[in-house]
């Protein structure tokens, strides 16, 4: 199950690599929080059942999340993958460790409310940092703050614009996210009460650069 709010580039990439790399993943459903975003067309074009669940139509984060997880249970999805998903999610206890997100910075830097899209890369450029990157983490009930599974670094170059930096980071996202999703699906990476547990098969992710 993929959750999105935007252009669907991440969904497109997951569809591509699932087919081309023969990954043991099947996207059974997409939930979008917006009626007219390009991500909806990516799902429709791929023939994936799509539902629109808008946060603004629900009274609380709790009722919004309840509806989403009712759909997750209905379609019997094993994993929930956030792919450019911009709403706060409250994860029921029995789904902890089965919900993943990717963020376009080296969390915990440049994460949390307001840090999405260009705003993230703009803040990195303004900070003077010489590296940036992306982070895959388990989603818990704190925004952008669940246990970190893996990160990839990219250089920040002297003449970088928001667009050039965003492109360099997204390129890393396109390989890292499918790898981690596959490892979580295979049980090689698990969320524990103290963080993340890796089996030997998945250890190489920690050296990602
Ligand atoms: C990516 O930068 C990802 O890190 C963040 O959303 C962006 C992708 O959104 N979570 P989209 O797939 O282009 O809508």
Tab-separated table of C-alpha atoms and ligand atoms in Angstrom:
chain	number	residue	atom	x	y	z
A	1	UNK	CA	0.000	0.000	0.000
A	2	UNK	CA	1.416	3.385	-1.034
A	3	UNK	CA	0.315	6.713	0.469
A	4	UNK	CA	0.948	9.917	-1.479
A	5	UNK	CA	0.039	13.595	-1.709
A	6	UNK	CA	1.966	14.828	-4.741
A	7	UNK	CA	3.634	14.090	-8.031
A	8	UNK	CA	4.016	10.345	-7.591
A	9	UNK	CA	7.686	10.238	-8.635
A	10	UNK	CA	8.397	7.858	-5.774
A	11	UNK	CA	5.449	5.645	-6.731
A	12	UNK	CA	6.623	5.689	-10.366
A	13	UNK	CA	10.105	4.614	-9.280
A	14	UNK	CA	8.740	1.829	-7.068
A	15	UNK	CA	6.624	0.542	-9.945
A	16	UNK	CA	9.623	0.641	-12.297
A	17	UNK	CA	12.067	-1.140	-10.020
A	18	UNK	CA	9.532	-3.694	-8.863
A	19	UNK	CA	9.146	-4.778	-12.465
A	20	UNK	CA	12.705	-4.331	-13.754
A	21	UNK	CA	14.565	-5.701	-10.728
A	22	UNK	CA	12.004	-8.398	-10.098
A	23	UNK	CA	11.517	-7.374	-6.471
A	24	UNK	CA	9.137	-9.418	-4.339
A	25	UNK	CA	6.789	-6.465	-3.916
A	26	UNK	CA	3.319	-5.783	-5.211
A	27	UNK	CA	1.568	-2.456	-4.828
A	28	UNK	CA	-2.013	-3.465	-4.117
A	29	UNK	CA	-3.490	-0.050	-3.427
A	30	UNK	CA	-2.696	3.673	-3.469
A	31	UNK	CA	-4.264	6.215	-1.144
A	32	UNK	CA	-3.897	9.861	-2.110
A	33	UNK	CA	-4.726	12.801	0.132
A	34	UNK	CA	-5.494	15.057	-2.848
A	35	UNK	CA	-8.000	14.882	-5.686
A	36	UNK	CA	-5.990	16.307	-8.546
A	37	UNK	CA	-2.308	15.476	-8.034
A	38	UNK	CA	-0.199	13.789	-10.714
A	39	UNK	CA	0.419	10.835	-8.391
A	40	UNK	CA	-3.221	9.803	-8.855
A	41	UNK	CA	-2.614	9.442	-12.598
A	42	UNK	CA	0.504	7.368	-11.977
A	43	UNK	CA	-1.642	4.943	-9.943
A	44	UNK	CA	-4.487	4.921	-12.499
A	45	UNK	CA	-2.121	4.414	-15.445
A	46	UNK	CA	-0.579	1.440	-13.663
A	47	UNK	CA	-4.027	-0.018	-12.974
A	48	UNK	CA	-3.625	0.201	-9.213
A	49	UNK	CA	-6.823	0.756	-7.199
A	50	UNK	CA	-6.831	4.343	-5.903
A	51	UNK	CA	-8.747	5.935	-3.044
A	52	UNK	CA	-8.766	9.608	-2.118
A	53	UNK	CA	-8.770	10.286	1.628
A	54	UNK	CA	-8.417	13.983	2.388
A	55	UNK	CA	-7.250	15.108	5.811
A	56	UNK	CA	-9.474	18.181	5.540
A	57	UNK	CA	-12.576	15.973	5.298
A	58	UNK	CA	-11.779	14.342	8.630
A	59	UNK	CA	-12.004	15.991	12.015
A	60	UNK	CA	-8.808	14.740	13.627
A	61	UNK	CA	-5.486	13.059	12.815
A	62	UNK	CA	-6.915	10.107	14.676
A	63	UNK	CA	-10.056	9.703	12.533
A	64	UNK	CA	-8.026	10.325	9.348
A	65	UNK	CA	-5.499	7.642	10.330
A	66	UNK	CA	-8.262	5.232	11.396
A	67	UNK	CA	-9.828	5.416	7.963
A	68	UNK	CA	-6.496	4.853	6.250
A	69	UNK	CA	-5.668	1.821	8.363
A	70	UNK	CA	-9.171	0.396	7.854
A	71	UNK	CA	-8.409	0.430	4.131
A	72	UNK	CA	-4.951	-1.071	4.762
A	73	UNK	CA	-6.588	-3.920	6.656
A	74	UNK	CA	-9.312	-4.371	4.061
A	75	UNK	CA	-6.780	-4.882	1.255
A	76	UNK	CA	-4.572	-6.957	3.590
A	77	UNK	CA	-1.431	-4.937	2.821
A	78	UNK	CA	1.644	-6.126	4.711
A	79	UNK	CA	3.472	-2.795	4.471
A	80	UNK	CA	2.469	0.848	4.202
A	81	UNK	CA	4.921	2.966	2.203
A	82	UNK	CA	4.722	6.767	2.380
A	83	UNK	CA	5.762	8.275	-0.950
A	84	UNK	CA	5.588	12.038	-0.790
A	85	UNK	CA	2.810	11.816	1.819
A	86	UNK	CA	2.269	15.104	3.619
A	87	UNK	CA	-0.231	14.363	6.390
A	88	UNK	CA	0.389	13.322	9.964
A	89	UNK	CA	-0.316	9.637	10.447
A	90	UNK	CA	-1.119	7.917	13.721
A	91	UNK	CA	0.035	4.343	13.464
A	92	UNK	CA	-1.961	1.701	15.372
A	93	UNK	CA	0.159	-0.503	17.644
A	94	UNK	CA	-0.218	-3.585	15.464
A	95	UNK	CA	1.105	-1.698	12.418
A	96	UNK	CA	4.237	-0.345	14.135
A	97	UNK	CA	7.242	-1.536	12.157
A	98	UNK	CA	5.214	-1.914	8.983
A	99	UNK	CA	4.993	1.753	7.970
A	100	UNK	CA	7.945	3.388	6.165
A	101	UNK	CA	8.785	6.894	5.001
A	102	UNK	CA	11.572	8.510	3.020
A	103	UNK	CA	12.612	12.087	3.710
A	104	UNK	CA	14.897	14.196	1.490
A	105	UNK	CA	17.383	15.229	4.187
A	106	UNK	CA	19.676	13.655	6.745
A	107	UNK	CA	17.224	13.442	9.625
A	108	UNK	CA	16.983	14.617	12.335
A	109	UNK	CA	18.208	17.691	10.438
A	110	UNK	CA	15.687	19.564	8.308
A	111	UNK	CA	12.691	17.421	9.274
A	112	UNK	CA	9.332	18.047	10.921
A	113	UNK	CA	6.495	20.401	10.134
A	114	UNK	CA	7.039	22.633	7.108
A	115	UNK	CA	10.082	20.700	5.896
A	116	UNK	CA	8.935	19.165	2.630
A	117	UNK	CA	9.791	19.596	-1.021
A	118	UNK	CA	11.930	22.585	-1.971
A	119	UNK	CA	11.802	23.991	1.573
A	120	UNK	CA	14.081	21.183	2.751
A	121	UNK	CA	16.756	21.768	0.114
A	122	UNK	CA	16.513	25.532	0.476
A	123	UNK	CA	17.137	25.223	4.214
A	124	UNK	CA	20.121	22.935	3.595
A	125	UNK	CA	21.643	25.457	1.159
A	126	UNK	CA	21.066	28.322	3.589
A	127	UNK	CA	22.634	26.368	6.455
A	128	UNK	CA	25.988	26.089	4.672
A	129	UNK	CA	26.081	22.294	5.143
A	130	UNK	CA	28.453	20.582	2.719
A	131	UNK	CA	26.490	17.316	2.672
A	132	UNK	CA	22.848	16.431	2.440
A	133	UNK	CA	21.037	13.204	1.619
A	134	UNK	CA	17.973	11.136	2.287
A	135	UNK	CA	16.674	9.106	5.197
A	136	UNK	CA	14.436	6.047	5.313
A	137	UNK	CA	12.752	5.559	8.665
A	138	UNK	CA	9.965	3.668	10.331
A	139	UNK	CA	6.946	5.857	10.919
A	140	UNK	CA	5.778	6.121	14.491
A	141	UNK	CA	3.560	8.759	16.024
A	142	UNK	CA	6.112	11.595	15.880
A	143	UNK	CA	6.356	13.489	12.584
A	144	UNK	CA	9.601	12.645	10.674
A	145	UNK	CA	11.092	11.248	13.872
A	146	UNK	CA	10.627	7.468	13.814
A	147	UNK	CA	13.632	5.124	14.103
A	148	UNK	CA	16.124	5.698	11.278
A	149	UNK	CA	16.834	2.654	9.105
A	150	UNK	CA	19.252	3.970	6.478
A	151	UNK	CA	20.672	7.150	5.014
A	152	UNK	CA	22.570	8.118	1.884
A	153	UNK	CA	24.746	11.204	1.632
A	154	UNK	CA	25.285	13.489	-1.339
A	155	UNK	CA	27.651	16.456	-1.566
A	156	UNK	CA	26.316	19.995	-1.552
A	157	UNK	CA	28.232	21.710	-4.358
A	158	UNK	CA	29.218	25.390	-4.342
A	159	UNK	CA	27.009	26.276	-7.309
A	160	UNK	CA	24.014	24.151	-6.264
A	161	UNK	CA	20.463	25.414	-6.713
A	162	UNK	CA	17.477	23.910	-4.918
A	163	UNK	CA	16.705	21.984	-8.112
A	164	UNK	CA	20.189	20.575	-8.636
A	165	UNK	CA	20.482	19.481	-5.005
A	166	UNK	CA	16.949	18.025	-5.013
A	167	UNK	CA	17.777	16.022	-8.138
A	168	UNK	CA	20.972	14.617	-6.604
A	169	UNK	CA	19.131	13.588	-3.437
A	170	UNK	CA	16.201	12.059	-5.350
A	171	UNK	CA	18.578	9.910	-7.400
A	172	UNK	CA	19.764	8.323	-4.147
A	173	UNK	CA	16.185	7.914	-2.937
A	174	UNK	CA	15.373	5.912	-6.053
A	175	UNK	CA	17.816	3.150	-5.168
A	176	UNK	CA	17.718	3.296	-1.364
A	177	UNK	CA	13.949	3.148	-0.800
A	178	UNK	CA	13.253	-0.018	-2.835
A	179	UNK	CA	16.215	-1.764	-1.162
A	180	UNK	CA	14.963	-0.981	2.317
A	181	UNK	CA	11.329	-1.783	1.538
A	182	UNK	CA	12.452	-5.161	0.219
A	183	UNK	CA	14.533	-5.871	3.322
A	184	UNK	CA	11.669	-4.929	5.648
A	185	UNK	CA	9.287	-7.080	3.588
A	186	UNK	CA	11.717	-10.020	3.895
A	187	UNK	CA	12.039	-9.549	7.655
A	188	UNK	CA	15.747	-8.579	7.420
A	189	UNK	CA	15.079	-5.219	9.059
A	190	UNK	CA	12.737	-4.864	12.023
A	191	UNK	CA	11.580	-2.128	14.324
A	192	UNK	CA	12.188	-2.951	17.963
A	193	UNK	CA	11.295	-1.234	21.230
A	194	UNK	CA	14.720	0.438	21.221
A	195	UNK	CA	15.194	1.198	17.528
A	196	UNK	CA	16.010	-0.930	14.512
A	197	UNK	CA	17.377	-4.461	14.263
A	198	UNK	CA	19.267	-5.551	11.146
A	199	UNK	CA	19.952	-9.135	10.146
A	200	UNK	CA	23.343	-9.880	8.586
A	201	UNK	CA	21.814	-9.837	5.095
A	202	UNK	CA	20.944	-6.177	5.423
A	203	UNK	CA	24.100	-4.808	7.103
A	204	UNK	CA	25.425	-3.189	3.932
A	205	UNK	CA	22.769	-0.481	4.183
A	206	UNK	CA	24.643	1.122	7.047
A	207	UNK	CA	27.591	1.864	4.799
A	208	UNK	CA	25.436	3.613	2.205
A	209	UNK	CA	27.088	6.749	0.826
B	1	LIG	C1	10.723	12.897	-2.015
B	1	LIG	O1	11.645	13.933	-1.949
B	1	LIG	C2	10.638	12.184	-0.718
B	1	LIG	O2	11.810	12.257	0.014
B	1	LIG	C3	9.523	12.917	-0.013
B	1	LIG	O3	8.624	13.277	-1.048
B	1	LIG	C4	9.338	13.421	-2.242
B	1	LIG	C5	8.694	12.642	-3.345
B	1	LIG	O4	7.408	13.057	-3.565
B	1	LIG	N1	8.919	12.096	0.993
B	1	LIG	P1	6.756	12.714	-4.968
B	1	LIG	O5	6.871	11.252	-5.175
B	1	LIG	O6	7.532	13.508	-5.989
B	1	LIG	O7	5.355	13.208	-4.844
